[in-house]
Structures are given as structure tokens and as C-alpha cells.
Short mmCIF file of C-alpha atoms in Angstrom, two decimals:
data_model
loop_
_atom_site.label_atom_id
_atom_site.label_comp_id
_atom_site.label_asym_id
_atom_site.label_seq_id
_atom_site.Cartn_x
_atom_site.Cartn_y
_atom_site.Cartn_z
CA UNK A 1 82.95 116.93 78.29
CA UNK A 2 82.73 113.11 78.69
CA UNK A 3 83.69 113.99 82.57
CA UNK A 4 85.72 110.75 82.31
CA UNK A 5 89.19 110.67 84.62
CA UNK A 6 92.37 108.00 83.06
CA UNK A 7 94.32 107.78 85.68
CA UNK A 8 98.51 105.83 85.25
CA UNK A 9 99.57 103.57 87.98
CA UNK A 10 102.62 101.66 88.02
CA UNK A 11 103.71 98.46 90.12
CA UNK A 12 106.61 99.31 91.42
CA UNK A 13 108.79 97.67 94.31
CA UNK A 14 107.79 98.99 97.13
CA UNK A 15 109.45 102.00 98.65
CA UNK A 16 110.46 100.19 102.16
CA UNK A 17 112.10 97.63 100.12
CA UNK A 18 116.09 97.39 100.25
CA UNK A 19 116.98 97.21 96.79
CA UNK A 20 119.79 94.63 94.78
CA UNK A 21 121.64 94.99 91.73
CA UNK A 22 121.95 91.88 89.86
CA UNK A 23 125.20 90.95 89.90
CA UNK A 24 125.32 90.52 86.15
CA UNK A 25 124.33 94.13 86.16
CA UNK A 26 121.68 94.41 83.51
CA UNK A 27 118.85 95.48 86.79
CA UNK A 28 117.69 95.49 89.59
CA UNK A 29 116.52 92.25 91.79
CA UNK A 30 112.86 91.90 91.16
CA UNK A 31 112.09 87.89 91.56
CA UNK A 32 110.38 87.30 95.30
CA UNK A 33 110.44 91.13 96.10
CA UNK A 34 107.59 93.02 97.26
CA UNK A 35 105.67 95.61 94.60
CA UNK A 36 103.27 97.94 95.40
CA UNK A 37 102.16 101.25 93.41
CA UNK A 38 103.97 103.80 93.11
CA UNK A 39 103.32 106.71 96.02
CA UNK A 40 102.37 109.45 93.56
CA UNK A 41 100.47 107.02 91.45
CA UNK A 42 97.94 107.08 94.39
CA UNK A 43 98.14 110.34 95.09
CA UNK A 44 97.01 110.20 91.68
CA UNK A 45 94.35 107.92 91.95
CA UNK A 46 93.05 110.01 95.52
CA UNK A 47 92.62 112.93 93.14
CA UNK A 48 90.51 111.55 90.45
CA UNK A 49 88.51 109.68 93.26
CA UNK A 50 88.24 112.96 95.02
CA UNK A 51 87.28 115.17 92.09
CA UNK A 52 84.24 112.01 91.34
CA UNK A 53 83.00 112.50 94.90
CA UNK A 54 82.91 116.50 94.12
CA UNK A 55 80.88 114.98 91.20
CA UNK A 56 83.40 117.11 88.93
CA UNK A 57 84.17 114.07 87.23
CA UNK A 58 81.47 111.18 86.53
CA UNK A 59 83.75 108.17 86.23
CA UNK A 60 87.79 106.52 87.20
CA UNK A 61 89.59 104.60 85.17
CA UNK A 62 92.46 103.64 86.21
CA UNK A 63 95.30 101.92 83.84
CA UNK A 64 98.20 100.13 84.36
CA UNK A 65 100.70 98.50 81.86
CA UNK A 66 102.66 95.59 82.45
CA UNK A 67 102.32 91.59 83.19
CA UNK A 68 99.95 89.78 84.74
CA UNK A 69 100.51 91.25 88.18
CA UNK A 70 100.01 94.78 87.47
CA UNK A 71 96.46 93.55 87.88
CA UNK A 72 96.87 93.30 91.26
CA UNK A 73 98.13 97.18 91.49
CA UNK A 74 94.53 98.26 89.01
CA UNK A 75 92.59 95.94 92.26
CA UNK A 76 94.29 98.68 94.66
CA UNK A 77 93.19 101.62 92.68
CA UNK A 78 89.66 99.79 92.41
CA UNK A 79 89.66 99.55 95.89
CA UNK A 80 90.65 103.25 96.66
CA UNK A 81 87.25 104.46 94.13
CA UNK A 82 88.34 103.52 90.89
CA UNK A 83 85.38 102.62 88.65
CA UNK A 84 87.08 100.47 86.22
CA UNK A 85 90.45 99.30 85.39
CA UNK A 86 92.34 98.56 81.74
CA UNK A 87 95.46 96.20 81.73
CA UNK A 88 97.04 96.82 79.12
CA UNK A 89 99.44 93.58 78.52
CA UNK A 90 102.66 93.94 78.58
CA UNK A 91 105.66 91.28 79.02
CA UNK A 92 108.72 89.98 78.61
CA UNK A 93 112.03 91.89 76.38
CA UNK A 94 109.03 94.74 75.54
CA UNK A 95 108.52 95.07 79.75
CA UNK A 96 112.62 95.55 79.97
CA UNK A 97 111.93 97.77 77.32
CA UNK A 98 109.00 99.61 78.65
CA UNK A 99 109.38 103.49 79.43
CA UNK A 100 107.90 107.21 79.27
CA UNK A 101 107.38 107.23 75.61
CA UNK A 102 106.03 103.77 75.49
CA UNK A 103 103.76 104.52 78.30
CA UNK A 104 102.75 107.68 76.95
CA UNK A 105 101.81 106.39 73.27
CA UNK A 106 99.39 103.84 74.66
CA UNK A 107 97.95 106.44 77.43
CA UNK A 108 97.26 108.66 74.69
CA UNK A 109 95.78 105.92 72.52
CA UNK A 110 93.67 104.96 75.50
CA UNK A 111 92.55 108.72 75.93
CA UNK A 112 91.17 109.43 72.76
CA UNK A 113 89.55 105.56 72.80
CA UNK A 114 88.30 105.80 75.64
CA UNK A 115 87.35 110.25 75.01
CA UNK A 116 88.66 111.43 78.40
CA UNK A 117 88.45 114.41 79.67
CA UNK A 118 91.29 114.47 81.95
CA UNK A 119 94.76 112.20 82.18
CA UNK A 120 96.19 112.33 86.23
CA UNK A 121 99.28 110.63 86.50
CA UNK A 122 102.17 110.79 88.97
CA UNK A 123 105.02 112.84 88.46
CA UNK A 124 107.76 110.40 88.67
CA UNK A 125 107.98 106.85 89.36
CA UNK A 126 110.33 105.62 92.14
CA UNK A 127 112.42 103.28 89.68
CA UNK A 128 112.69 105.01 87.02
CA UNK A 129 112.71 108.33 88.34
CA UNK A 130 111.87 109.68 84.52
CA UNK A 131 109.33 112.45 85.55
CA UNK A 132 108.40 112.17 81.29
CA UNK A 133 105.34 110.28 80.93
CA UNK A 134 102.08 112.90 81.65
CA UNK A 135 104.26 115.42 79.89
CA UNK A 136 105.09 113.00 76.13
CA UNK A 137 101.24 112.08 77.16
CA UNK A 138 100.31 115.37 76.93
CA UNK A 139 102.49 116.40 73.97
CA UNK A 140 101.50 113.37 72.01
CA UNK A 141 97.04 114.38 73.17
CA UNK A 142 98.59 118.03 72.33
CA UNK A 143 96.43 118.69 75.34
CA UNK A 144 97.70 121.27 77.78
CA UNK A 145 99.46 120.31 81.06
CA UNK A 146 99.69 120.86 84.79
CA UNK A 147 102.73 119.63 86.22
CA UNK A 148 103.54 118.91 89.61
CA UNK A 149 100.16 119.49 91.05
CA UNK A 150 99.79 120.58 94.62
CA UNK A 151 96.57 121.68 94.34
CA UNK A 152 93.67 121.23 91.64
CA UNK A 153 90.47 123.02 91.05
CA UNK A 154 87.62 123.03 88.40
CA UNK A 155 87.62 126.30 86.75
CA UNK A 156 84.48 126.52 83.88
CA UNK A 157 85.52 124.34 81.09
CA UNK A 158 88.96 124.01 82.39
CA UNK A 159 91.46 123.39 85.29
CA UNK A 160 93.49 125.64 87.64
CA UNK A 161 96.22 124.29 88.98
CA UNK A 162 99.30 125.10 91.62
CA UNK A 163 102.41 123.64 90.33
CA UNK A 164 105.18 123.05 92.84
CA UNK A 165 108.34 124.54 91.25
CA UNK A 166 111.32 125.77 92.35
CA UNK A 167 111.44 128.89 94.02
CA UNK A 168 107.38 128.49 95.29
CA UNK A 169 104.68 127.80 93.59
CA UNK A 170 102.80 128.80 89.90
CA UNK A 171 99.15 128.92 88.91
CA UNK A 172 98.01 127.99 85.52
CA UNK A 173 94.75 127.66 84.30
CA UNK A 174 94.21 125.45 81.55
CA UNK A 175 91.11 124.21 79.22
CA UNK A 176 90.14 120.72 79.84
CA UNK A 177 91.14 117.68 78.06
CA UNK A 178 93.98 117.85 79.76
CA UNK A 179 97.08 116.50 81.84
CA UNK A 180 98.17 116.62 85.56
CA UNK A 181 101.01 114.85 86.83
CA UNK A 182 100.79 114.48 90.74
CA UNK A 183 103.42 116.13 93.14
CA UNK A 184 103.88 115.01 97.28
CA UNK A 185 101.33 117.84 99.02
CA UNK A 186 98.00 117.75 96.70
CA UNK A 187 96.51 114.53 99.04
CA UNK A 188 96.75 112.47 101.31
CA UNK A 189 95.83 109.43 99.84
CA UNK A 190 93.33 106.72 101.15
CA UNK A 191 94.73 103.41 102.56
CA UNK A 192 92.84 100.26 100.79
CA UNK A 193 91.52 98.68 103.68
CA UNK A 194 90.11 94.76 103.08
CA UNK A 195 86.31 95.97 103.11
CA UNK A 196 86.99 97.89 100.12
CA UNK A 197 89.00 95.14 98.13
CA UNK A 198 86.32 92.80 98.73
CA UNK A 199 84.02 95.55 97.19
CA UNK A 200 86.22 96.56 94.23
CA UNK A 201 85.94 92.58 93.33
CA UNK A 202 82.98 93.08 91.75
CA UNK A 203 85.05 96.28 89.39
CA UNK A 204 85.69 94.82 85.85
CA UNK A 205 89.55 95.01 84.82
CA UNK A 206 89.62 95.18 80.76
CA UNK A 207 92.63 93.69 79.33
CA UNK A 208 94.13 94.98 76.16
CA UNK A 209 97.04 94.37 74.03
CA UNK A 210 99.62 97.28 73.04
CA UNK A 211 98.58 95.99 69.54
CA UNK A 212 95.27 96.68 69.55
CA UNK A 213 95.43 100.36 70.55
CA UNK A 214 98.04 101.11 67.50
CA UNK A 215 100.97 101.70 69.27
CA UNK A 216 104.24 100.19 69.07
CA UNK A 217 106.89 99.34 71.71
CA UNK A 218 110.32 99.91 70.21
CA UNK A 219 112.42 101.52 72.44
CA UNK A 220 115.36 103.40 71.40
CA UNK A 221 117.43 103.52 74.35
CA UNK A 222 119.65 100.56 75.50
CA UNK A 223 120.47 99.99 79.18
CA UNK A 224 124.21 99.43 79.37
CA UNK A 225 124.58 98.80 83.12
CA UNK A 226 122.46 99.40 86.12
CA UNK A 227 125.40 99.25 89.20
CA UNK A 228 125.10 100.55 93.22
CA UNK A 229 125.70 103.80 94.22
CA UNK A 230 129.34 104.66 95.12
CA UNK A 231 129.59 103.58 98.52
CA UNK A 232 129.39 106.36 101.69
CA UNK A 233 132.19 106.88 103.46
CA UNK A 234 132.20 105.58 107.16
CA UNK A 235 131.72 108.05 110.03
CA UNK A 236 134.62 109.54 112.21
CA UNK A 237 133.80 110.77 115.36
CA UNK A 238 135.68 113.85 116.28
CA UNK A 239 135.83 115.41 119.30
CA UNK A 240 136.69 118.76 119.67
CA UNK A 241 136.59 121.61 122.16
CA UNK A 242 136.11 124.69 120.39
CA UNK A 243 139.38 126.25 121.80
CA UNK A 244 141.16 122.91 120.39
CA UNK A 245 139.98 123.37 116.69
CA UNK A 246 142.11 124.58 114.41
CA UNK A 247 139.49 126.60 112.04
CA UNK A 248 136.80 127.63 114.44
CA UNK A 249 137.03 130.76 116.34
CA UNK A 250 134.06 131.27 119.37
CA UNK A 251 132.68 133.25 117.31
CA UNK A 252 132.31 130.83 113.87
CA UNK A 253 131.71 127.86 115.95
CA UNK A 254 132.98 126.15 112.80
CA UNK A 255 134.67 122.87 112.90
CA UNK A 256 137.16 121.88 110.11
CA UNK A 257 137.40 118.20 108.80
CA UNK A 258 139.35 117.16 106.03
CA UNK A 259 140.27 120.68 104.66
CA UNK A 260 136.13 121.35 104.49
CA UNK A 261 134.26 123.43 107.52
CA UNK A 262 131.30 120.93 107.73
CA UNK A 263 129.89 121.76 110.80
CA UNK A 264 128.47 124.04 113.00
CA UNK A 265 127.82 124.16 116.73
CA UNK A 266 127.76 120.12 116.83
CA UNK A 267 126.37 119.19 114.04
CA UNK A 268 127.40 117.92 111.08
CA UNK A 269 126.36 119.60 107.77
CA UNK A 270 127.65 116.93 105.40
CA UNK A 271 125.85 114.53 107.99
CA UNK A 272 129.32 111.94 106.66
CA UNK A 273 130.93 113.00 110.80
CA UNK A 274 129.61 112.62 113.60
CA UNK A 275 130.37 115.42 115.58
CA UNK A 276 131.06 115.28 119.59
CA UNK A 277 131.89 119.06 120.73
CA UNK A 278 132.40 118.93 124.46
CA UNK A 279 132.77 122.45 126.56
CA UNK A 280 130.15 123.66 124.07
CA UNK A 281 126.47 125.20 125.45
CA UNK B 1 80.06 86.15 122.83
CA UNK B 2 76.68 87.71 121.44
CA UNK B 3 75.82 86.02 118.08
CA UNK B 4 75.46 89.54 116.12
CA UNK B 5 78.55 90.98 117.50
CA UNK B 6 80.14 88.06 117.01
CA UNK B 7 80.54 88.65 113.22
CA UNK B 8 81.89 92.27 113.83
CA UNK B 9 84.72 91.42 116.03
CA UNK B 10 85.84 88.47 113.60
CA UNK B 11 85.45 91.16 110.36
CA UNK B 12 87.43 93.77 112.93
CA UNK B 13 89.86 90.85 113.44
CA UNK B 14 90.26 90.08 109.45
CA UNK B 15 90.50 94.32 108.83
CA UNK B 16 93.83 94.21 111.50
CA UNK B 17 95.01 91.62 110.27
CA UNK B 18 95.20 92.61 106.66
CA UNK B 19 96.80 96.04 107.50
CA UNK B 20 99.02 94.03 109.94
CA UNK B 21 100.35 92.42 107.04
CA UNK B 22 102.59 96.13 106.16
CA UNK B 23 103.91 97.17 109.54
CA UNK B 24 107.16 97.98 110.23
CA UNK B 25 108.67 95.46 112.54
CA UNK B 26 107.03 93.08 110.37
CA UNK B 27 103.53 90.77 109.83
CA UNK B 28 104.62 87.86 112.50
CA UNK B 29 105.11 90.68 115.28
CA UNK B 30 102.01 92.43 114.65
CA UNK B 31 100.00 89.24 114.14
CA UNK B 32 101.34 87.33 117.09
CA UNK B 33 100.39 90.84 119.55
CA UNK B 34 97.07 90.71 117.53
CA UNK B 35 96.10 87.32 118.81
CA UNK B 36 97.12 87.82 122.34
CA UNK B 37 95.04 91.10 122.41
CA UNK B 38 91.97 89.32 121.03
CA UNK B 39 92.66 86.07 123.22
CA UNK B 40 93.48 88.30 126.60
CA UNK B 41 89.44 89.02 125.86
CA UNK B 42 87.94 86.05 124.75
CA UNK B 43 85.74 85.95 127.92
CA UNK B 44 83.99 89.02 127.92
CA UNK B 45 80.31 88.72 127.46
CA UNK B 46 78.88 92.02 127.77
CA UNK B 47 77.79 93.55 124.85
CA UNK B 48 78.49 97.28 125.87
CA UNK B 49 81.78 96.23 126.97
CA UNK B 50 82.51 94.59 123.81
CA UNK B 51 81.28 97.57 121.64
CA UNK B 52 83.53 99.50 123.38
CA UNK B 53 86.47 96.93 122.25
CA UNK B 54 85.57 96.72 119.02
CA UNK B 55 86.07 100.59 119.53
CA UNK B 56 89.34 100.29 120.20
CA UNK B 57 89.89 97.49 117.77
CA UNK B 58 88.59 100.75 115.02
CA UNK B 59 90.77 103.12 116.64
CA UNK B 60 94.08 100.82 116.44
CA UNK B 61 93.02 101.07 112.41
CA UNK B 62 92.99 104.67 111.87
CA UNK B 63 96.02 104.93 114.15
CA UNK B 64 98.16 102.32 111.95
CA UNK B 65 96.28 103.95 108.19
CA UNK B 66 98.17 107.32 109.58
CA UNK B 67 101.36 105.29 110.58
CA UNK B 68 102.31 104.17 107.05
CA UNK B 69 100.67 107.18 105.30
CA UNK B 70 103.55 109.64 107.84
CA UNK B 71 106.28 106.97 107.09
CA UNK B 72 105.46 106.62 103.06
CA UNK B 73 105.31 110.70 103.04
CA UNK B 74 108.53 110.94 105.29
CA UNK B 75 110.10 108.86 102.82
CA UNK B 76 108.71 110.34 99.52
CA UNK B 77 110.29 113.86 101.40
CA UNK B 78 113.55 112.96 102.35
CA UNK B 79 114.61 111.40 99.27
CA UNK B 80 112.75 113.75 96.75
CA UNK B 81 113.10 117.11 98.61
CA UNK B 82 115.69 118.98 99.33
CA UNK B 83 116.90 119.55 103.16
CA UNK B 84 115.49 122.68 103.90
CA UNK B 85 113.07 123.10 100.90
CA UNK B 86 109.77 125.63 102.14
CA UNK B 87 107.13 122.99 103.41
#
């Protein structure tokens, strides 16, 4: 066991940001727009940082795929304990074109290169909201897989991990190499405060072409249109008094708008009303 | 000011500052409220005193690392759990 972490990040626009369609619909408004990486990409990164501090794991790579300025997101994971960082370069029609399987291919060609022991990603990205990549990185490593990790603990030679899923929660234990994609509760992560970018200056950031590591960036799918969600409808404020509405008996307390009981003791279910109910305690 | 701490409160200064550069009601607000804070001081000499406000200046750091960590996981929540969901 090499004891080596890869860990994915993605730059991403940030999660505060307001986000545009371009009005010739083929994406979203990326020119001038603040990025950041992804939230469960550092939860991602906190982990394999964590599990090096445990001295579980001996070193952190952390990887990143995309132009020049995903350099800047491998400098945050540097920052947060990363030892190293690999860009892998990636621009232009084969960034449009860059998803899950793409992203898995090269994380698995970067696994065996670079003999990891253990592949932490996060579970989705906020863009593309794919949730695929640890799992085609796994499948294509045919190394086992703990998804949607809220908690994860050496175990021997392997891992045991509690996956969030519906319903509550599952434990697995599986034998390390392996892969664990990242849910919300397994940590909080650490903010990369300027101290520690001035220190992770001194990290080296490999660069590496898709090329080199074999793999190929074809995609098959074809984005048609990318266009806003339909529009919510506007509030109505409705005042009732429960003896006035026309569904609700005292003891329902249920009010009735638009054909659909939607609300409850003064407030609104479908949170499209506001609700004023006067005479009610 | 003292020469040593001199270099501390201009690193605590840079550390705000930085952070300052994510919050909310945006980087002029928190940068313009950062100066007067550090200006509204400028005079103090006393060394214990201006441990103690570099203190604060420390504490003001941790307070706004938890701010956006709470806000980020609010977010991360709301949109990818359901209303309701077991914690």
C-alpha cells in the first residue's frame, strides 16, 4: 500500500454566484464570473488531508482538469494540506466537451500512474450535477467504492465507510485501492487562509496533457440547449379567517388555494402563498 | 507602535483582508469597516493593550471562517436535501 491519496477538484462558479444563460443558449455565462471549487470537492480534499494527519495516508495529491485557471483551484487544495498538485490540460471544444467519463478515464490513468491507494472525490459537482465520476472511476480501476461518504475509517487493509442513502445510512467495508465520493456531513472543511497560500507556493503543480496519460476525450453526448428554469409563479397573499375558508374546518386548519390544500395553520406548504390567517392562535 | 508587533498587526491586517475579500455584503464594505477599525487605533502604544487587539483582530477570523463555512453548508442543504430529510 503506496498510502498515496488522488484527490478530484473541479473549478466551478462559485455557489453564491447568480447564474446566466447565454442567450444563444448553448451555456451558461462564464466570462468575468467568479469560480471557486466545488463544496464537496473540499470536503474531499479535508478528508484526504485529515486521514494524512492520522498518518493513515503518507501523501495528497490533488488533481484538477481543465485550462489554465484550474491551477488556481489545485493552489487552494495546496493550501488546505495538499502535497502536490497535477493539472491535467484541458481546453477549448474538448473543455465544452469535458464530463464524468472523460474525467474518470484520466483519473484512472492517473491512479494506476501515479499507484494510489485511494481516489476521494466529491459526489456531485454543482454544474453539472452528474454524481458519475468516482463511480465510472471506480468501474474503469475495477476498484471497489464508497459512495456518499459521511463518515470514513481505516479498517486493516481496507476502508469502512457510512454511506448516506435514502432511508438512513449503510456501512460497507471495502479493501483498499479504492473509491469514495464525498457527501455534505463527513467534514467540515478548512478555510484557506493567506498564511497557508503563501506556504503552499512552494507545492509543485505537475502539468500533463490528456495525451500523455492514454486517454481520449471524445464525448458522445451533444448539448442541445441549456435554457432557465420555468419561471415561479408570483406570491398571493390571502387572508383568511378560518371560519371564512371554504375547505378548512377548526379542526383541519387547512386552507384551500387554487383547488390544492397547501397550507396549514399559516403557513404555506408549497411556500408559492403567502399566507396571512388572522383570528388564528 | 512597538517594532516587533508591528509586523503582526500588518500580517493580521493582510489575513482580514484576504478573507474580507468573500463576505457577503461584499469586499468594499468589509474593507472600508476594516480600515476604520484599524485607524480608530492607530495610537495605541501599549504593547499588552495591543496584544489584546490583535486578539480580537484573531477572533474576528475564526468568527468570519465559521460565517461562510454555515452559509456554504446552508446552501449545499437547502438545494441538495430534501425539506425535512433526518439531519
Amino acid at each position: 500500500m503506496s498510502g498515496r491519496v488522488l484527490v478530484g477538484v473541479k473549478r466551478v462558479i462559485d455557489y453564491a454566484v447568480k447564474i446566466r444563460v447565454k442567450p444563444d443558449k448553448t451555456g451558461v455565462v462564464t466570462d468575468g464570473v467568479k469560480h471557486s471549487m466545488n463544496p464537496f470537492c473540499e470536503i474531499a480534499v479535508e478528508e484526504a488531508v485529515r486521514l494524512r494527519e492520522k498518518k493513515l495516508m503518507k501523501e495528497v495529491i490533488a488533481v484538477s482538469c481543465g485550462p489554465q485557471q484550474c491551477q488556481e483551484t489545485i493552489r487552494t487544495a495546496l493550501a488546505m494540506g495538499a502535497d502536490r498538485g497535477i493539472h491535467v490540460e484541458v481546453s477549448g471544444k474538448d473543455y465544452e466537451n469535458l464530463g464524468p467519463l472523460q474525467v474518470s478515464k484520466i483519473m484512472a490513468a492517473l491512479a494506476k500512474k501515479e499507484e494510489a491507494s485511494l481516489v476521494i472525490v466529491g459526489k456531485q459537482a454543482i454544474d453539472g450535477d452528474c454524481n458519475q465520476t468516482g463511480q465510472m472511476t471506480a468501474a474503469l480501476l475495477d476498484w471497489p467504492q464508497g459512495t456518499f461518504a459521511s463518515e470514513v475509517s481505516v479498517d486493516g487493509d481496507g476502508l469502512k465507510v457510512e454511506r448516506e442513502i435514502d432511508g438512513g445510512l449503510e456501512s460497507v467495508r471495502i479493501k483498499m485501492p479504492a473509491v469514495v465520493t464525498t457527501d455534505l456531513r463527513l467534514n467540515e472543511p478548512r478555510y484557506a487562509t493567506l498564511p497557508n497560500i503563501m506556504k503552499a507556493k512552494k507545492k509543485k503543480i505537475a502539468s500533463v496533457k490528456p495525451a500523455d496519460l492514454g486517454v481520449e476525450l471524445t464525448s458522445r453526448l451533444e448539448i442541445l440547449a441549456v435554457e432557465d428554469p420555468p419561471q415561479r409563479q408570483s406570491g398571493v397573499k390571502v387572508e383568511h379567517l378560518v371560519e371564512d375558508c371554504p375547505v378548512a374546518s377548526p379542526s383541519t386548519l387547512g386552507i384551500e388555494v387554487g383547488g390544492v390544500l397547501c397550507c396549514r395553520g399559516g403557513t404555506c406548504l408549497s411556500s408559492q402563498y403567502t399566507v396571512i390567517t388572522a383570528g388564528l392562535d | 507602535m512597538a517594532n516587533p508587533l508591528r509586523s503582526e498587526v500588518v500580517r493580521l491586517y493582510k489575513n482580514l483582508l484576504y478573507l474580507g475579500r468573500e463576505y457577503p455584503k461584499g469586499a468594499d464594505y468589509f474593507k472600508d469597516r476594516l480600515k476604520m477599525a484599524f485607524l480608530k487605533n492607530k495610537g495605541v502604544t501599549d504593547p499588552e493593550k495591543i496584544k489584546e487587539l490583535i486578539g480580537r483582530g484573531e477572533y474576528v477570523i475564526k468568527e468570519l471562517e465559521a460565517l461562510y463555512y454555515l452559509r456554504k453548508y446552508r446552501a449545499m442543504k437547502q438545494r441538495y436535501y430534501e425539506e425535512g430529510k433526518k439531519e
